[in-house]
N, C-alpha and C. Protein backbone atom coordinates (compact mmCIF):
# COMPACT_ATOMS: atom_id res chain seq x y z
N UNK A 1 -12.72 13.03 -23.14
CA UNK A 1 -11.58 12.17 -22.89
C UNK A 1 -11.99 11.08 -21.91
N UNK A 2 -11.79 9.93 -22.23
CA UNK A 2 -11.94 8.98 -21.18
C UNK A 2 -10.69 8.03 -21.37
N UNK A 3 -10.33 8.74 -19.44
CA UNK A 3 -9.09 7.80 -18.87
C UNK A 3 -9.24 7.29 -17.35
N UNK A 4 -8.52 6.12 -17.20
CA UNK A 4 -9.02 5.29 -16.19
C UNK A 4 -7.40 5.24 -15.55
N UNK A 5 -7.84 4.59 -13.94
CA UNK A 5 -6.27 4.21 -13.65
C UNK A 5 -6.11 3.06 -13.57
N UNK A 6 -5.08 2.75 -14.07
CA UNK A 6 -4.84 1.32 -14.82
C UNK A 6 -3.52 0.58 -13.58
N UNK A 7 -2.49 1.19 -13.52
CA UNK A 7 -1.53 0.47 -12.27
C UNK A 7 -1.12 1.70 -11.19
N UNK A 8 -0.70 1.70 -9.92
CA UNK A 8 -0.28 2.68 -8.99
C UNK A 8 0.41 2.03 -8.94
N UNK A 9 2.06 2.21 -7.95
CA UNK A 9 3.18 1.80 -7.43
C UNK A 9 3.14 2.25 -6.41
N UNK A 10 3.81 0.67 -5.30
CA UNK A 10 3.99 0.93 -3.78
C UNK A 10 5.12 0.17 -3.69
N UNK A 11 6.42 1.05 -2.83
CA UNK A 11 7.44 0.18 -2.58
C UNK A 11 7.41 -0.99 -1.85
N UNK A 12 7.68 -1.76 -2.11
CA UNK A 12 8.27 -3.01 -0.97
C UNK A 12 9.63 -3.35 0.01
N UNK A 13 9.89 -3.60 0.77
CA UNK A 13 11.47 -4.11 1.00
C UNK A 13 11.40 -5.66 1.60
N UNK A 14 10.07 -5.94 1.49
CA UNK A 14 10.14 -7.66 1.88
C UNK A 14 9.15 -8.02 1.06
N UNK A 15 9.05 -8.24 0.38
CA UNK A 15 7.60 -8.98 -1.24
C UNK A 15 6.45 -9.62 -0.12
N UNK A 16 7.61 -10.65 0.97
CA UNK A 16 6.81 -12.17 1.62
C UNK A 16 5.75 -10.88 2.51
N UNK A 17 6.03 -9.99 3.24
CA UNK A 17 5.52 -9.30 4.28
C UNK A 17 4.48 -8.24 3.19
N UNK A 18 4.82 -8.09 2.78
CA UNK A 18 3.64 -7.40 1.55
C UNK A 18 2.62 -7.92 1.44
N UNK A 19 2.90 -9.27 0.70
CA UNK A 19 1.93 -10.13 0.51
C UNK A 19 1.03 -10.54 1.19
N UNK A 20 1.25 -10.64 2.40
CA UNK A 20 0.94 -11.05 3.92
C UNK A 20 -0.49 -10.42 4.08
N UNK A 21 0.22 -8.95 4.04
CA UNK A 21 -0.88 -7.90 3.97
C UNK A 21 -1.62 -7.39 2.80
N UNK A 22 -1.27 -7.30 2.39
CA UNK A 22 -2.26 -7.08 1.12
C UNK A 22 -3.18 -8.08 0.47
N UNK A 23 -2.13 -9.06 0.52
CA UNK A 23 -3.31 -10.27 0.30
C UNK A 23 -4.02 -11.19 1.48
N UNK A 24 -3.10 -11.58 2.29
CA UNK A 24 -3.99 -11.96 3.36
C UNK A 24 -4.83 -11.54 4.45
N UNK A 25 -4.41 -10.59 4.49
CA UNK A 25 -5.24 -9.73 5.39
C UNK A 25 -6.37 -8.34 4.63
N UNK A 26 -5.93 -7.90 3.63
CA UNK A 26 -6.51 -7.04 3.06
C UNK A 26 -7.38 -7.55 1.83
N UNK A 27 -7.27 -8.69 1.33
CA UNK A 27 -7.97 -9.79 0.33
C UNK A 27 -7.92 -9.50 -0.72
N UNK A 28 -6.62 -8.60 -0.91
CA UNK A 28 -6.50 -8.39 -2.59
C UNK A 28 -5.91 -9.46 -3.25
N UNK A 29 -6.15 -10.04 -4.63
CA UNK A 29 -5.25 -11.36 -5.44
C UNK A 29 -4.11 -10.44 -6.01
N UNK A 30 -3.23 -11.78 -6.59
CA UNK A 30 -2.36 -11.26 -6.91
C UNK A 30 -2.81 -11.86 -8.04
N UNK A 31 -2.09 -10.89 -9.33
CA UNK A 31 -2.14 -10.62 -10.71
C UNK A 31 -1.02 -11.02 -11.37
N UNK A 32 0.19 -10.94 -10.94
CA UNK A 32 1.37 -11.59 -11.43
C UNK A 32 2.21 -10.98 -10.26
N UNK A 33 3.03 -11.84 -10.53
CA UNK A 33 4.57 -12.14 -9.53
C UNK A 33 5.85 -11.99 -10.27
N UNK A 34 6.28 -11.48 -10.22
CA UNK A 34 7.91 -11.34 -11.19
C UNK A 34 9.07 -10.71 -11.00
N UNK A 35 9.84 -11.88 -11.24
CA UNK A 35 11.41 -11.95 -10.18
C UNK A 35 11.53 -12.84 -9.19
N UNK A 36 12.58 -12.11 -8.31
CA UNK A 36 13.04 -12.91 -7.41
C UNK A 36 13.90 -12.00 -6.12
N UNK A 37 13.90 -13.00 -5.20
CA UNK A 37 14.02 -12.70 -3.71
C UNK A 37 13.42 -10.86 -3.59
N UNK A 38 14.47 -10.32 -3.39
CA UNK A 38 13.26 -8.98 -2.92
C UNK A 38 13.19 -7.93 -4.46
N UNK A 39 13.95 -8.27 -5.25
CA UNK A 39 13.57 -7.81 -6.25
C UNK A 39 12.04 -8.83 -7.51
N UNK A 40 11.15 -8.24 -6.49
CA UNK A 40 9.82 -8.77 -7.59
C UNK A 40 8.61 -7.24 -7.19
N UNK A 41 8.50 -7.30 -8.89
CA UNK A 41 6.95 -6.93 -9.19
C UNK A 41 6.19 -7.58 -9.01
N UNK A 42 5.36 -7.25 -7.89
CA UNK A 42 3.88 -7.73 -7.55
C UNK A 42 2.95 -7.01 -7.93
N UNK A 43 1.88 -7.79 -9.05
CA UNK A 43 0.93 -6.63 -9.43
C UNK A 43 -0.19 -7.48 -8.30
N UNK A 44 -0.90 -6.87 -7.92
CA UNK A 44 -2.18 -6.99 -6.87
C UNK A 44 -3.75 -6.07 -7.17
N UNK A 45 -4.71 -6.52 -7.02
CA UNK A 45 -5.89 -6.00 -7.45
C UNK A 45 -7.14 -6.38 -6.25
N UNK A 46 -8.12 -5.81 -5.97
CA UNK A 46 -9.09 -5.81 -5.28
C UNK A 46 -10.05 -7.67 -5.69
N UNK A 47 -10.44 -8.43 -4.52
CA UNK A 47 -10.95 -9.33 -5.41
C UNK A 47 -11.68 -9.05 -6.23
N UNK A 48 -11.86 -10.14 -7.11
CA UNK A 48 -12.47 -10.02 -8.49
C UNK A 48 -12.18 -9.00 -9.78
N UNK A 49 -11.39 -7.93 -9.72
CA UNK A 49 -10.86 -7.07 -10.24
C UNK A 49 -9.44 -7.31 -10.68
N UNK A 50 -9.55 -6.73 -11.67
CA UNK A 50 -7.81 -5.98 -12.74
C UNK A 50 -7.59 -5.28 -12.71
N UNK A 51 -8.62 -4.14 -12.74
CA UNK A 51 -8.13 -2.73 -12.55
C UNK A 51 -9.05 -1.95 -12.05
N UNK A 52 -8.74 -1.02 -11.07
CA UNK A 52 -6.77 -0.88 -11.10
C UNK A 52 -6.09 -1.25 -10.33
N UNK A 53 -4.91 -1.64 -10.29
CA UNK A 53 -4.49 -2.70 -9.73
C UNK A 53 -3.39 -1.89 -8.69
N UNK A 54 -2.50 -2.64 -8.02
CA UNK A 54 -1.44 -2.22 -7.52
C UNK A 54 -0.12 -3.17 -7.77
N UNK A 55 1.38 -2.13 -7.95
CA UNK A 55 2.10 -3.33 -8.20
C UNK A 55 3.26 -2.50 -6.94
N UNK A 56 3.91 -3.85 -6.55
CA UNK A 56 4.40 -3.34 -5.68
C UNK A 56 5.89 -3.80 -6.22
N UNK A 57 6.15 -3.03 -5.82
CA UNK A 57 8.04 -3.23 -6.69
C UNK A 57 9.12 -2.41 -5.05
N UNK A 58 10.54 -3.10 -5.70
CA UNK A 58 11.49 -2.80 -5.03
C UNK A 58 12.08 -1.61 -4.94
N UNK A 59 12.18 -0.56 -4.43
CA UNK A 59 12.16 0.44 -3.97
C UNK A 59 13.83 1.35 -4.50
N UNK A 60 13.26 2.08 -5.67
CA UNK A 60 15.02 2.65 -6.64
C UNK A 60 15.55 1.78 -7.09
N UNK A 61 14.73 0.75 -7.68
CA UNK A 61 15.41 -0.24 -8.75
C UNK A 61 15.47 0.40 -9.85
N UNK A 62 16.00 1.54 -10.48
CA UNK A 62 15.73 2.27 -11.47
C UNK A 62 17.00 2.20 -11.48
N UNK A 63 18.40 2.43 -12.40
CA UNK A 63 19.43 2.18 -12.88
C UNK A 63 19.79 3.67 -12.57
N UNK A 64 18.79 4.31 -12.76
CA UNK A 64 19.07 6.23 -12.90
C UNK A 64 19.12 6.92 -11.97
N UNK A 65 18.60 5.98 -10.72
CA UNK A 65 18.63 6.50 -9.43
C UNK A 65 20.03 6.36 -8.65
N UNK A 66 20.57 7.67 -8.28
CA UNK A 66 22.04 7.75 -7.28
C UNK A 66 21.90 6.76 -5.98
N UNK A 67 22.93 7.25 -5.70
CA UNK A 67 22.56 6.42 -3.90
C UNK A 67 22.66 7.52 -2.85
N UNK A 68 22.87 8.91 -3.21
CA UNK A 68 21.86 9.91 -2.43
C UNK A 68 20.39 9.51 -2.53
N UNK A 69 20.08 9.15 -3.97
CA UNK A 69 18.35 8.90 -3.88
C UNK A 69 18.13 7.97 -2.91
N UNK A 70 18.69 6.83 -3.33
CA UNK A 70 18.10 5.71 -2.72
C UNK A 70 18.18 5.93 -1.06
N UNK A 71 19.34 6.49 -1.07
CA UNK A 71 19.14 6.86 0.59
C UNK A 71 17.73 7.81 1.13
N UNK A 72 17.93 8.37 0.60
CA UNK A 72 16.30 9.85 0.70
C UNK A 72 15.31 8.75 0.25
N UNK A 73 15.02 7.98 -0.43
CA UNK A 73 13.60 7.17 -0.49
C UNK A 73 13.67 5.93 0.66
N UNK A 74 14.92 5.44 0.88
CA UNK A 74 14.82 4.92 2.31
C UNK A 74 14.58 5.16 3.61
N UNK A 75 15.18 6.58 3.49
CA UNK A 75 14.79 6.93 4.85
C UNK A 75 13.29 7.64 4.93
N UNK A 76 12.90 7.87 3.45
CA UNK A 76 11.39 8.58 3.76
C UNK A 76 10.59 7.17 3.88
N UNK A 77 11.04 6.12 3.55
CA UNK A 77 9.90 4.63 3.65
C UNK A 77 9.68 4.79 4.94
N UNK A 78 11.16 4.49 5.80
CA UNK A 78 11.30 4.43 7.09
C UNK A 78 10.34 5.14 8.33
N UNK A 79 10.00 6.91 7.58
CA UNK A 79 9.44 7.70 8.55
C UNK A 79 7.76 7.03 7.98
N UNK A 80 7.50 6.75 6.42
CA UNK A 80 5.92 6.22 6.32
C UNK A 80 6.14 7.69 5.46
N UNK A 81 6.42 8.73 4.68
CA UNK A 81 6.31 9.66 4.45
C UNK A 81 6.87 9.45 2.79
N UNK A 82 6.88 8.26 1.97
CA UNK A 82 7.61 8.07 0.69
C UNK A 82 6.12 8.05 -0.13
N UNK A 83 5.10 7.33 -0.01
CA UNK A 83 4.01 6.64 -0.42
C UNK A 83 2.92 6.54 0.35
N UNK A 84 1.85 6.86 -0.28
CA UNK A 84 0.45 6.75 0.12
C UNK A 84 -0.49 6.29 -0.46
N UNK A 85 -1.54 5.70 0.07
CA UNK A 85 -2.68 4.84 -0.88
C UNK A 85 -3.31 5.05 0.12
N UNK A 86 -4.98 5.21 -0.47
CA UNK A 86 -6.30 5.51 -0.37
C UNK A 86 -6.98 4.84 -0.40
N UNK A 87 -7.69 3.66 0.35
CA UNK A 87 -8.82 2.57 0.04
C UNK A 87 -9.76 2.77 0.45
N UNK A 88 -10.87 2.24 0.11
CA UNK A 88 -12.41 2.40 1.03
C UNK A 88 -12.69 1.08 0.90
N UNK A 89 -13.99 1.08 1.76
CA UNK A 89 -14.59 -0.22 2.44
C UNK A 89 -15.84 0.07 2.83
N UNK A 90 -16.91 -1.03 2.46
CA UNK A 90 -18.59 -0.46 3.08
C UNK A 90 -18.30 -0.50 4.56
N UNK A 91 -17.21 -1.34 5.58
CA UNK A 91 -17.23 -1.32 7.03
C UNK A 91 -16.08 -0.85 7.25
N UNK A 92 -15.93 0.05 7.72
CA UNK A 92 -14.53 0.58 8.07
C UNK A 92 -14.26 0.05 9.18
N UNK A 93 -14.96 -0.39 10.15
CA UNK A 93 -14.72 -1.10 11.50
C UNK A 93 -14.37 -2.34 12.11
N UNK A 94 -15.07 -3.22 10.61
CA UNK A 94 -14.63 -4.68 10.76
C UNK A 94 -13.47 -4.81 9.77
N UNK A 95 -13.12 -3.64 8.57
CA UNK A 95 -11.72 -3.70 7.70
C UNK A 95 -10.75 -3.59 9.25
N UNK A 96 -10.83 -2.25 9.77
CA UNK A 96 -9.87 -2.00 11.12
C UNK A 96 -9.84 -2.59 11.95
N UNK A 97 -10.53 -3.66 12.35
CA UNK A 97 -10.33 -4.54 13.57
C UNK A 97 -9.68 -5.69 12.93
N UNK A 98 -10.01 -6.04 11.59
CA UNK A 98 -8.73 -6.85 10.92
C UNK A 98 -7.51 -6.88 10.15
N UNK A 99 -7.53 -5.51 10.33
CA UNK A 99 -6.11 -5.00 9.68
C UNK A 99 -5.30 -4.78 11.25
N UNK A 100 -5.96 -3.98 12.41
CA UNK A 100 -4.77 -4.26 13.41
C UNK A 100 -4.86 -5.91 14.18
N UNK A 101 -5.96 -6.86 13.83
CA UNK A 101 -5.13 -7.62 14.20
C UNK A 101 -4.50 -8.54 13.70
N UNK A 102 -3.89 -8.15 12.56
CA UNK A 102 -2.70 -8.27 11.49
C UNK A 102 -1.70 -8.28 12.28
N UNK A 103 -1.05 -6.80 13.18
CA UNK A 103 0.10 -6.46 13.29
C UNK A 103 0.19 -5.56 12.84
N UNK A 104 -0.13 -4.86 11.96
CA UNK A 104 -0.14 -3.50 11.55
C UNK A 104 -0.25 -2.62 12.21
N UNK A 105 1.01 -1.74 12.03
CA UNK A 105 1.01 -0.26 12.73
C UNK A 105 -0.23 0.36 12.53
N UNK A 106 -1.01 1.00 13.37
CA UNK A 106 -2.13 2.19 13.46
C UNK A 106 -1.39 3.41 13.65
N UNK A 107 -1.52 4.16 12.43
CA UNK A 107 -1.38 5.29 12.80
C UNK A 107 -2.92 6.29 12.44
N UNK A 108 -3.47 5.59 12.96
CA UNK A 108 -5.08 6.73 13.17
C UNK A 108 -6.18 5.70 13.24
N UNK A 109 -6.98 5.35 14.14
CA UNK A 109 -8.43 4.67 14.53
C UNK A 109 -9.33 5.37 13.93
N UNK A 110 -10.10 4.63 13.43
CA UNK A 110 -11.44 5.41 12.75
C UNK A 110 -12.21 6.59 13.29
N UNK A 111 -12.00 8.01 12.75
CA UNK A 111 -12.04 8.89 12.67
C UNK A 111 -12.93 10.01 11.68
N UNK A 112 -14.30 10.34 12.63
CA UNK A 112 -15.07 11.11 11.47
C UNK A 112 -14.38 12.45 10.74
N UNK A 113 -13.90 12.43 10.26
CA UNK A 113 -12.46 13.58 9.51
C UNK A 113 -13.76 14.78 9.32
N UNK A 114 -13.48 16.28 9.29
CA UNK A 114 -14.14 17.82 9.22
C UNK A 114 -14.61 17.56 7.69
N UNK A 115 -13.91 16.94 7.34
CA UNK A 115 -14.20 17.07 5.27
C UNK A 115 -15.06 16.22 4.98
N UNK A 116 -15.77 15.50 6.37
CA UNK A 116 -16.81 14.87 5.69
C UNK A 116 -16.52 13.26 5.39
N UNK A 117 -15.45 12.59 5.96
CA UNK A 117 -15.21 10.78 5.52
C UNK A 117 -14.95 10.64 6.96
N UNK A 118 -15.35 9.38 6.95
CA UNK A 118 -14.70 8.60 8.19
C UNK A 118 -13.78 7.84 7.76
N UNK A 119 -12.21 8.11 8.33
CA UNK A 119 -11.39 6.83 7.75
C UNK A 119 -10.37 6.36 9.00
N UNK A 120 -9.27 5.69 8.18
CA UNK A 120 -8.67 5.01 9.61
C UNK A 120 -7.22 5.31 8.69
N UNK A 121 -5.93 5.14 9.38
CA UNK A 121 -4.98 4.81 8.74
C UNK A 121 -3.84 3.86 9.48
N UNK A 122 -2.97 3.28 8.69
CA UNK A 122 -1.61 2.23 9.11
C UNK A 122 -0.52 2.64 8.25
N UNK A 123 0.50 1.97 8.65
CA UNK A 123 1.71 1.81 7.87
C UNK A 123 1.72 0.10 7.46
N UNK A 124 2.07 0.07 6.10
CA UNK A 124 2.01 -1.57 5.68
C UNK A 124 3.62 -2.04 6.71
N UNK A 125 3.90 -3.32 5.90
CA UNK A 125 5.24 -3.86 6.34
C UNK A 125 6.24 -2.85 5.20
N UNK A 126 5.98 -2.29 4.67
CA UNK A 126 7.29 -1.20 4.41
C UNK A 126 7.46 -0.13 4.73
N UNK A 127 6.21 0.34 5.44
CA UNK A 127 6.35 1.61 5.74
C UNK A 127 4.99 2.60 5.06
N UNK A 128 4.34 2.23 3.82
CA UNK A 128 4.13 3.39 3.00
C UNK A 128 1.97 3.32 4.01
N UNK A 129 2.12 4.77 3.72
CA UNK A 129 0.74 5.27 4.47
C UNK A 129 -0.41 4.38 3.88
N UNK A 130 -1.42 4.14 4.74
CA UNK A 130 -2.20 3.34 4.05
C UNK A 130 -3.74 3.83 4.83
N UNK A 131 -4.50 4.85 4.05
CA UNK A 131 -5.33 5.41 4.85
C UNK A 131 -6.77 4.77 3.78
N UNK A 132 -7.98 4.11 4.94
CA UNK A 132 -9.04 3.69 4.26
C UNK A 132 -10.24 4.23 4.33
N UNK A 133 -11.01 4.85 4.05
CA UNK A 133 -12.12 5.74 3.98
C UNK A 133 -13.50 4.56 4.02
N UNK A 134 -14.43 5.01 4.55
CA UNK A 134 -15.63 4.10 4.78
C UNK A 134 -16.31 4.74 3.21
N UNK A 135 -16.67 3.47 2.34
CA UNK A 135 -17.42 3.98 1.15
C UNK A 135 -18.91 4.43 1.75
């Protein structure tokens, strides 16, 4: 069987502050843009790459979702506990010295982890975990 990953999903609640970070500070392009004010799909990808990509969408825009949900996925954005993503980098030190001086929450400084990676982690501008592993 050969399967690849083709899109992940990360909530947003501000597209402009997403973008910020992910693309300006983290140097991913964007792949398409679609919609408007805070309801847009942002697909985003590593430079030079398509896949796999990331799209970042508005958070229980699903028609099927209650507003118990939407409350429980808001307040888990809020704690950083809704969403997680995994990146690596050949420098984990010069990615982390320019991701906090972004503005980005640190929640962990580069750290030789027991399992064998050194990584670091933040919270983006929505909240969702964003932990990067040294390739």
């Amino acid at each position: 069987m050969d399967i690849s990953i083709h899109h992940t999903f990360l909530p947003h609640t501000d597209p402009e502050a997403s973008l910020a970070f992910y693309r300006d500070t983290l140097g991913f392009e964007v792949l398409a843009d679609v919609g408007e004010g805070t309801m847009r799909w942002i697909t985003i990808a590593p430079a030079g790459s398509r896949t796999p990509s990331i799209v970042l969408n508005p958070p229980a825009a699903d028609p099927g979702i209650t507003e118990d949900e939407r409350n429980t996925i808001a307040e888990m954005m809020a704690k950083g506990t809704f969403a997680t993503i995994v990146l690596s980098t050949p420098d984990l030190e010069a990615t982390f010295e320019t991701v906090q001086a972004s503005g980005a929450e640190v929640t962990q400084e580069p750290t030789d982890q027991p399992w064998g990676v050194r990584d670091c982690a933040f919270r983006d501008p929505a909240g969702n975990h964003v932990r990067i592993n040294q390739a």
